[in-house]
Every structure is written in structure tokens, then in C-alpha cells.
Amino acid sequence: MRFVFPILTLCKGGAQRMLAEITNGLSDRGHEVTIVMPRHGDVEYPIRSRLHRTDKTVLMESDFPYADFIISNFFTTVPIAQEASLAGKGRHVRLSLCYEPIFLSDQHITFPSYNVTKDIFVLSEYQKELIAINHGIQAKIIPVGVSDLFHNKNLRQSNAALTISAVLRRPEGGHSWQRNQDELVETLTNIKAGYPYVQVNCIVPANEYRLSAQLKKIMKLGLFNLQCPTTDEQLSDLYNRTDIFVSSSIHESALLPPLEAMKCGAAVAAYYAGGNKGYCRHEDTALTSFAYERNLYDHIARLILDKDLRERIAFAGHAESLKWTWDRSVNRFLEEIEQLS
């Protein structure tokens, strides 16, 4: 089959990783995949599909080759994908990687974008329920996955101190409130005060740290170790040296870092974010709670003090993570596409 994916950027991030894995997986299976991208789009993931970079800053219908399916994603790619579809260039299917009306300010644009096509793929049961309630459309679930580069290398046994890790992202720009980052930093600060012998790693994309005054201000506190991995191998090693991984997000259609950390053998403490419901089960694969309960500090402290609990949670989380493969994701994508054909 022939697929066209209009993609604005493939910079580091969970949504972009999903696009890279799906397009690569389709190409590896012999399908003809074209990524149409404006000239300024970043490509920070290995791509094995055909990349057609236009000479313009916005995508035009004329940039789209003919295909069987046009796969839009973020709301900004929906109108042009629909225009190309109406021009006979392929059936429009939206692969929604996030539910934008909840966390972006321009709901008058993002909300109606979910009424453009009834063919919608989503990443989680949580996201499916949101779209069913708000738009009456029964979306199909394409679950996220974790690369085989992330696996337990048994490195943490050599740690000099019990190690806690969390991901920080650049807060400037206003599109990151759902990460609940202020509370995360406050919680980690209090953990460091209560348990000064632990090491706290803040994992930050290097380019975001370079551009962010707020992230630099956090690191100037001198409480945390800054980690800026540039490859999946480096990120995997960080997860492998992490005893407890902390996630404070309160709304995500899917959430990759805790799942990656689980696969590398870390115990996870997290807030319920919707998209982590599929793999985070309280007192089983993780310690989880709702944000209003303000239990994140207590969950981290329990895992610090109770080694047996920490190892039990880590073991169950690792077993759960093995189900979440990109192979499964691509296979499910093709199964749902074939149902539409």
C-alpha cells in the first residue's frame, strides 16, 4: 500500500517517535511511505521512508503524491490532508497523537478538527473515550511501543547512591502545563531535603536546556544532576542506572518515558495521566495516584525506604513493558487500515 504522512517536525519527543516508528515499520514491511515535510522541519530520528521536503514553510496540496491513505497527525496537518484527500490523492485517516483541545488554548480550531474525518486512530483507551464522548466517533487504538534498545542491563547494582530520575522539558511556550513540572521540581527538592543521600537526575533534551532560562534556573539550585542524552543508547543507560523513575504528568494520550524506564528495570512512581493507565497499575507495576491526592512524595519515599517493594514493583513493571513493542504497534496499524480498505 501507499501512504503519505504530512509531518511538520521529527524532533525528539514521544509523538514524533511514534511517527518515526510507524513510518519505518511500514517501510520495512514493503509499503511505499512518503513523509511530506516543510523545509524547516527537524529530523532527529533515523528515517527509512522517502522524505519529501518542500521548498516552502507550509505544506500545500500540490506537495502530496497520490497514495492509498493520507495519515494526518497534529491538528495543523488535518486541513491540508483533507484538502489532498478531496483532490483524490488518498483516503484521509488521522493518527491523533494527543488530544489538543485539552491543553492548547485555541480550542475553536483544535476541537472542530476532530470532526473532519471519522477515520481516527488513537494511542490509548483514555484518548478513545475522550473522542467518543466529545465527537461521537469510535476511534481505533494503535498502542505505543518501546524499542529493543531499551532493556535491563543490570547496571544499577554498581550505583554509588540510590538514584532517582525524571524528565524535565522546556516550560517556555505554554504548551507543557500538563507535565505538572513545577510540582515535580518541588517534590524532588523535598525528596532531596528528606533523603540527602539519594542522587536525583534530571533528564533534559540538550537543545531545550540550551534555550531555556527556567531549566537553567532549576539546575542552579545545585540539588540535581543534569543529564542530556543525545542517543537512545545513552538514554537507556540512564534508565538502567535509575532505581526510581518519577512521572508527574496529569494528561497524556500516551506516555513513553515511564514505560521505557520500566523496560530498563526501574521502579515507577507516577500520577495518573490517562495515557499511562494501560501499563501503570497501582501497587502492581507502579505506585500511582491522582494529582489531587498529592501522593507523589509519599510514593517516592516508600520506594526509597522499602527495597523489597521497589524490587517487586520494578520486576512487575519490566514484565508489563515487554508487551509494548513497536512491532505490535505497526501490526495493529495495518490491521486497522485493512479494515478500512
Coordinates of C-alpha atoms in Angstrom, one line a residue:
M1 CA 0.0 0.0 0.0
R2 CA 1.0 3.6 -0.5
F3 CA 1.0 6.0 2.5
V4 CA 1.6 9.7 2.7
F5 CA 2.4 11.3 6.1
P6 CA 2.4 15.1 6.4
I7 CA 4.7 15.7 9.3
L8 CA 5.9 19.2 10.4
T9 CA 8.8 18.0 12.5
L10 CA 10.5 14.9 13.8
C11 CA 12.3 16.4 16.8
K12 CA 12.9 14.5 20.0
G13 CA 9.6 13.6 21.7
G14 CA 7.1 10.8 22.3
A15 CA 4.7 11.8 19.5
Q16 CA 7.5 12.2 16.9
R17 CA 9.0 8.9 18.0
M18 CA 5.6 7.3 17.3
L19 CA 5.6 8.7 13.8
A20 CA 9.1 7.6 13.1
E21 CA 8.5 4.1 14.3
I22 CA 5.2 3.7 12.4
T23 CA 6.6 5.0 9.1
N24 CA 9.8 3.0 9.4
G25 CA 7.8 -0.1 10.3
L26 CA 5.6 0.3 7.3
S27 CA 8.6 0.8 5.0
D28 CA 10.3 -2.2 6.5
R29 CA 7.2 -4.3 5.6
G30 CA 7.4 -3.2 1.9
H31 CA 4.9 -0.5 1.9
E32 CA 5.5 2.8 0.0
V33 CA 5.7 5.5 2.5
T34 CA 6.3 9.2 1.8
I35 CA 6.9 11.8 4.5
V36 CA 6.0 15.3 3.3
M37 CA 7.7 17.9 5.4
P38 CA 8.1 21.7 5.1
R39 CA 11.7 23.0 4.6
H40 CA 12.3 24.0 8.2
G41 CA 11.2 20.6 9.8
D42 CA 13.7 18.9 12.0
V43 CA 14.6 15.2 11.6
E44 CA 16.1 13.9 14.8
Y45 CA 15.1 10.2 14.4
P46 CA 16.5 7.7 11.8
I47 CA 14.1 7.6 8.9
R48 CA 13.8 4.7 6.4
S49 CA 10.9 6.1 4.4
R50 CA 11.1 8.5 1.5
L51 CA 11.4 12.1 2.8
H52 CA 10.0 14.8 0.5
R53 CA 11.0 18.1 2.0
T54 CA 9.3 21.0 0.2
D55 CA 10.8 24.4 -0.5
K56 CA 8.1 26.2 1.5
T57 CA 7.4 26.8 5.1
V58 CA 3.9 25.4 4.9
L59 CA 2.5 22.3 3.2
M60 CA 0.4 22.6 0.1
E61 CA -2.0 20.1 -1.5
S62 CA 0.3 20.1 -4.5
D63 CA 3.1 18.7 -2.3
F64 CA 1.1 15.4 -1.8
P65 CA 1.8 12.5 -4.2
Y66 CA -1.1 10.1 -4.9
A67 CA -1.5 7.3 -2.3
D68 CA -4.0 4.9 -0.8
F69 CA -4.0 6.7 2.5
I70 CA -3.1 10.1 3.8
I71 CA -2.2 10.0 7.5
S72 CA -2.5 13.3 9.3
N73 CA -1.5 13.7 13.0
F74 CA -1.3 17.0 14.8
F75 CA -4.3 19.3 14.2
T76 CA -2.2 21.6 12.0
T77 CA -1.8 18.8 9.4
V78 CA -5.5 17.9 9.2
P79 CA -6.9 20.7 6.9
I80 CA -4.2 20.1 4.2
A81 CA -4.5 16.3 4.4
Q82 CA -8.3 16.7 4.0
E83 CA -7.7 19.0 1.0
A84 CA -5.4 16.5 -0.6
S85 CA -7.9 13.7 0.1
L86 CA -10.8 15.7 -1.5
A87 CA -8.5 16.1 -4.6
G88 CA -8.5 12.3 -4.9
K89 CA -5.0 11.7 -3.5
G90 CA -5.9 9.2 -0.9
R91 CA -8.3 8.4 2.0
H92 CA -7.7 10.6 5.0
V93 CA -7.0 8.9 8.3
R94 CA -6.0 10.8 11.4
L95 CA -3.4 9.3 13.7
S96 CA -4.1 11.5 16.7
L97 CA -1.0 11.5 19.0
C98 CA -2.6 13.9 21.6
Y99 CA -6.0 15.4 22.3
E100 CA -5.1 19.0 21.6
P101 CA -8.4 20.7 22.9
I102 CA -7.4 19.9 26.5
F103 CA -4.0 21.5 26.6
L104 CA -3.9 24.1 23.8
S105 CA -5.5 27.5 24.0
D106 CA -7.1 27.6 20.5
Q107 CA -9.9 25.2 21.1
H108 CA -12.0 26.9 18.5
I109 CA -9.6 25.3 15.9
T110 CA -8.4 22.1 17.6
F111 CA -11.9 20.9 18.7
P112 CA -13.5 21.1 15.2
S113 CA -10.5 19.4 13.7
Y114 CA -11.8 16.1 15.2
N115 CA -15.0 16.4 13.1
V116 CA -13.1 16.4 9.7
T117 CA -12.8 12.6 9.3
K118 CA -14.5 9.7 11.0
D119 CA -11.3 7.6 10.5
I120 CA -9.3 8.3 13.6
F121 CA -6.6 6.2 15.2
V122 CA -5.5 7.0 18.8
L123 CA -2.9 5.8 21.2
S124 CA -4.9 4.7 24.3
E125 CA -8.3 3.8 25.7
Y126 CA -8.3 7.1 27.6
Q127 CA -7.9 9.1 24.3
K128 CA -10.5 6.9 22.6
E129 CA -13.0 7.7 25.4
L130 CA -12.4 11.4 25.1
I131 CA -13.1 11.4 21.4
A132 CA -16.2 9.2 21.7
I133 CA -17.7 11.5 24.4
N134 CA -16.9 14.7 22.6
H135 CA -17.3 13.8 18.9
G136 CA -19.3 10.6 18.8
I137 CA -16.5 8.8 16.8
Q138 CA -15.3 5.4 17.8
A139 CA -11.6 5.7 17.2
K140 CA -9.2 2.7 16.8
I141 CA -6.3 2.2 19.2
I142 CA -2.8 1.9 18.0
P143 CA -0.7 1.3 21.1
V144 CA 2.7 2.8 21.7
G145 CA 5.8 0.7 21.9
V146 CA 9.4 0.6 23.3
S147 CA 12.5 -0.1 21.2
D148 CA 14.6 -3.1 22.0
L149 CA 17.5 -0.6 22.6
F150 CA 15.8 -0.2 26.0
H151 CA 16.4 -3.3 28.1
N152 CA 17.7 -4.2 31.5
K153 CA 21.5 -4.2 31.5
N154 CA 21.7 -4.7 35.3
L155 CA 23.8 -1.6 35.7
R156 CA 22.2 -0.1 38.8
Q157 CA 23.8 -2.6 41.2
S158 CA 27.0 -0.6 40.8
N159 CA 25.4 2.7 41.7
A160 CA 27.2 4.6 44.5
A161 CA 23.9 6.0 45.7
L162 CA 20.2 5.2 45.2
T163 CA 19.2 7.1 42.0
I164 CA 16.0 8.8 41.1
S165 CA 15.4 10.2 37.6
A166 CA 12.7 12.3 36.0
V167 CA 12.4 14.0 32.6
L168 CA 12.2 17.8 32.5
R169 CA 11.2 19.7 29.4
R170 CA 11.4 23.3 28.4
P171 CA 8.4 25.1 30.0
E172 CA 8.6 28.3 28.0
G173 CA 6.0 28.3 25.3
G174 CA 2.9 27.5 27.3
H175 CA 2.2 24.0 25.9
S176 CA 3.7 22.0 28.8
W177 CA 1.4 22.6 31.7
Q178 CA 0.1 19.0 31.6
R179 CA 3.6 17.8 32.7
N180 CA 2.9 19.4 36.1
Q181 CA 6.6 20.3 36.2
D182 CA 6.5 22.9 39.0
E183 CA 5.2 20.3 41.4
L184 CA 7.7 17.7 40.1
V185 CA 10.6 20.0 40.9
E186 CA 9.1 20.9 44.3
T187 CA 8.7 17.2 45.1
L188 CA 12.2 16.3 44.0
T189 CA 13.5 19.2 46.1
N190 CA 11.7 18.0 49.1
I191 CA 12.9 14.4 48.5
K192 CA 16.5 15.7 48.3
A193 CA 16.0 17.5 51.6
G194 CA 14.4 14.5 53.3
Y195 CA 16.8 11.9 51.9
P196 CA 20.0 13.8 51.1
Y197 CA 21.9 10.6 50.3
V198 CA 19.9 9.9 47.1
Q199 CA 21.0 11.1 43.7
V200 CA 18.5 12.9 41.5
N201 CA 18.9 13.0 37.8
C202 CA 17.0 15.5 35.6
I203 CA 16.9 14.2 32.0
V204 CA 16.6 17.1 29.6
P205 CA 16.9 17.3 25.8
A206 CA 20.1 19.2 25.2
N207 CA 18.6 21.7 22.7
E208 CA 15.8 22.5 25.1
Y209 CA 18.2 23.1 28.0
R210 CA 20.3 25.4 25.9
L211 CA 17.2 27.6 25.1
S212 CA 15.5 27.5 28.5
A213 CA 16.3 30.1 31.2
Q214 CA 13.8 28.3 33.6
L215 CA 15.6 24.9 33.2
K216 CA 18.9 26.6 33.9
K217 CA 17.5 28.3 37.0
I218 CA 16.3 24.9 38.3
M219 CA 19.8 23.3 37.8
K220 CA 21.5 26.3 39.5
L221 CA 19.8 25.1 42.7
G222 CA 22.7 22.5 42.8
L223 CA 20.4 19.7 44.0
F224 CA 20.1 17.7 40.8
N225 CA 22.4 16.2 38.2
L226 CA 21.8 17.4 34.7
Q227 CA 21.7 14.6 32.1
C228 CA 21.3 15.5 28.4
P229 CA 21.4 12.2 26.4
T230 CA 21.7 12.6 22.7
T231 CA 21.1 9.0 21.7
D232 CA 18.7 6.2 22.7
E233 CA 21.7 4.2 23.9
Q234 CA 22.7 7.0 26.3
L235 CA 19.1 7.4 27.5
S236 CA 18.8 3.6 28.0
D237 CA 22.0 3.7 30.2
L238 CA 20.5 6.5 32.3
Y239 CA 17.3 4.5 32.8
N240 CA 19.4 1.4 33.7
R241 CA 21.2 3.4 36.4
T242 CA 17.8 4.6 37.8
D243 CA 16.3 2.9 40.8
I244 CA 13.1 5.0 40.8
F245 CA 11.7 6.9 37.8
V246 CA 9.2 9.7 38.6
S247 CA 6.5 11.0 36.3
S248 CA 4.3 13.9 37.3
S249 CA 2.2 14.3 34.0
I250 CA -1.5 14.7 34.6
H251 CA -2.7 14.5 31.0
E252 CA -1.1 12.5 28.2
S253 CA -2.7 10.5 25.4
A254 CA 0.3 8.1 25.8
L255 CA 3.4 8.4 27.9
L256 CA 6.7 6.8 26.8
P257 CA 9.4 7.6 29.4
P258 CA 7.9 5.6 32.3
L259 CA 7.4 2.6 30.0
E260 CA 11.0 2.9 28.7
A261 CA 12.2 3.1 32.3
M262 CA 10.2 0.0 33.3
K263 CA 11.8 -1.9 30.4
C264 CA 15.2 -0.9 31.8
G265 CA 14.3 -2.2 35.2
A266 CA 13.4 0.9 37.2
A267 CA 10.5 1.2 39.6
V268 CA 8.0 3.9 38.7
A269 CA 6.1 6.4 40.8
A270 CA 3.6 8.4 38.7
Y271 CA 0.5 10.5 38.7
Y272 CA -2.4 9.2 36.7
A273 CA -2.2 10.8 33.3
G274 CA -4.9 8.9 31.3
G275 CA -2.5 7.5 28.7
N276 CA -0.4 5.6 31.3
K277 CA -3.4 3.7 32.6
G278 CA -2.7 0.8 30.2
Y279 CA 0.6 -0.1 31.9
C280 CA 0.6 1.6 35.3
R281 CA -1.4 -0.3 37.9
H282 CA -1.1 0.9 41.5
E283 CA 0.8 -1.4 43.8
D284 CA 1.4 -3.8 40.9
T285 CA 3.5 -2.3 38.1
A286 CA 3.9 1.1 39.6
L287 CA 2.9 3.4 42.5
T288 CA 0.3 5.7 41.1
S289 CA -2.3 8.2 42.3
F290 CA -4.4 11.2 41.1
A291 CA -2.8 14.6 41.2
Y292 CA -5.3 16.0 43.7
E293 CA -4.1 13.4 46.3
R294 CA -0.6 14.9 46.3
N295 CA 0.9 11.5 47.0
L296 CA 3.9 11.7 44.7
Y297 CA 6.4 12.5 47.5
D298 CA 5.0 9.7 49.7
H299 CA 5.2 7.1 46.8
I300 CA 8.9 8.1 46.1
A301 CA 9.7 7.9 49.8
R302 CA 8.1 4.4 50.1
L303 CA 10.2 3.2 47.2
I304 CA 13.4 4.7 48.7
L305 CA 12.8 3.1 52.1
D306 CA 11.4 -0.3 51.1
K307 CA 13.8 -2.2 48.9
D308 CA 11.6 -5.2 48.7
L309 CA 8.7 -3.1 47.4
R310 CA 11.0 -1.3 45.0
E311 CA 12.2 -4.5 43.5
R312 CA 8.7 -6.1 43.3
I313 CA 7.4 -3.0 41.5
A314 CA 10.4 -3.0 39.2
F315 CA 10.0 -6.7 38.4
A316 CA 6.3 -6.4 37.6
G317 CA 6.8 -3.2 35.6
H318 CA 9.5 -4.8 33.5
A319 CA 7.3 -7.8 32.7
E320 CA 4.5 -5.5 31.7
S321 CA 6.8 -3.4 29.4
L322 CA 7.7 -6.4 27.3
K323 CA 4.2 -6.5 25.9
W324 CA 4.6 -2.9 24.4
T325 CA 6.6 -3.4 21.2
W326 CA 6.8 -1.3 18.1
D327 CA 6.1 -4.5 16.1
R328 CA 2.8 -4.7 17.8
S329 CA 2.1 -1.1 17.1
V330 CA 2.8 -1.4 13.3
N331 CA 0.9 -4.6 13.1
R332 CA -2.2 -3.1 14.8
F333 CA -1.9 -0.1 12.4
L334 CA -2.0 -2.3 9.4
E335 CA -4.9 -4.4 10.8
E336 CA -7.0 -1.3 11.3
I337 CA -6.0 0.1 7.9
E338 CA -7.1 -3.1 6.2
Q339 CA -10.5 -2.9 8.0
L340 CA -10.9 0.5 6.2
S341 CA -9.9 -0.7 2.7

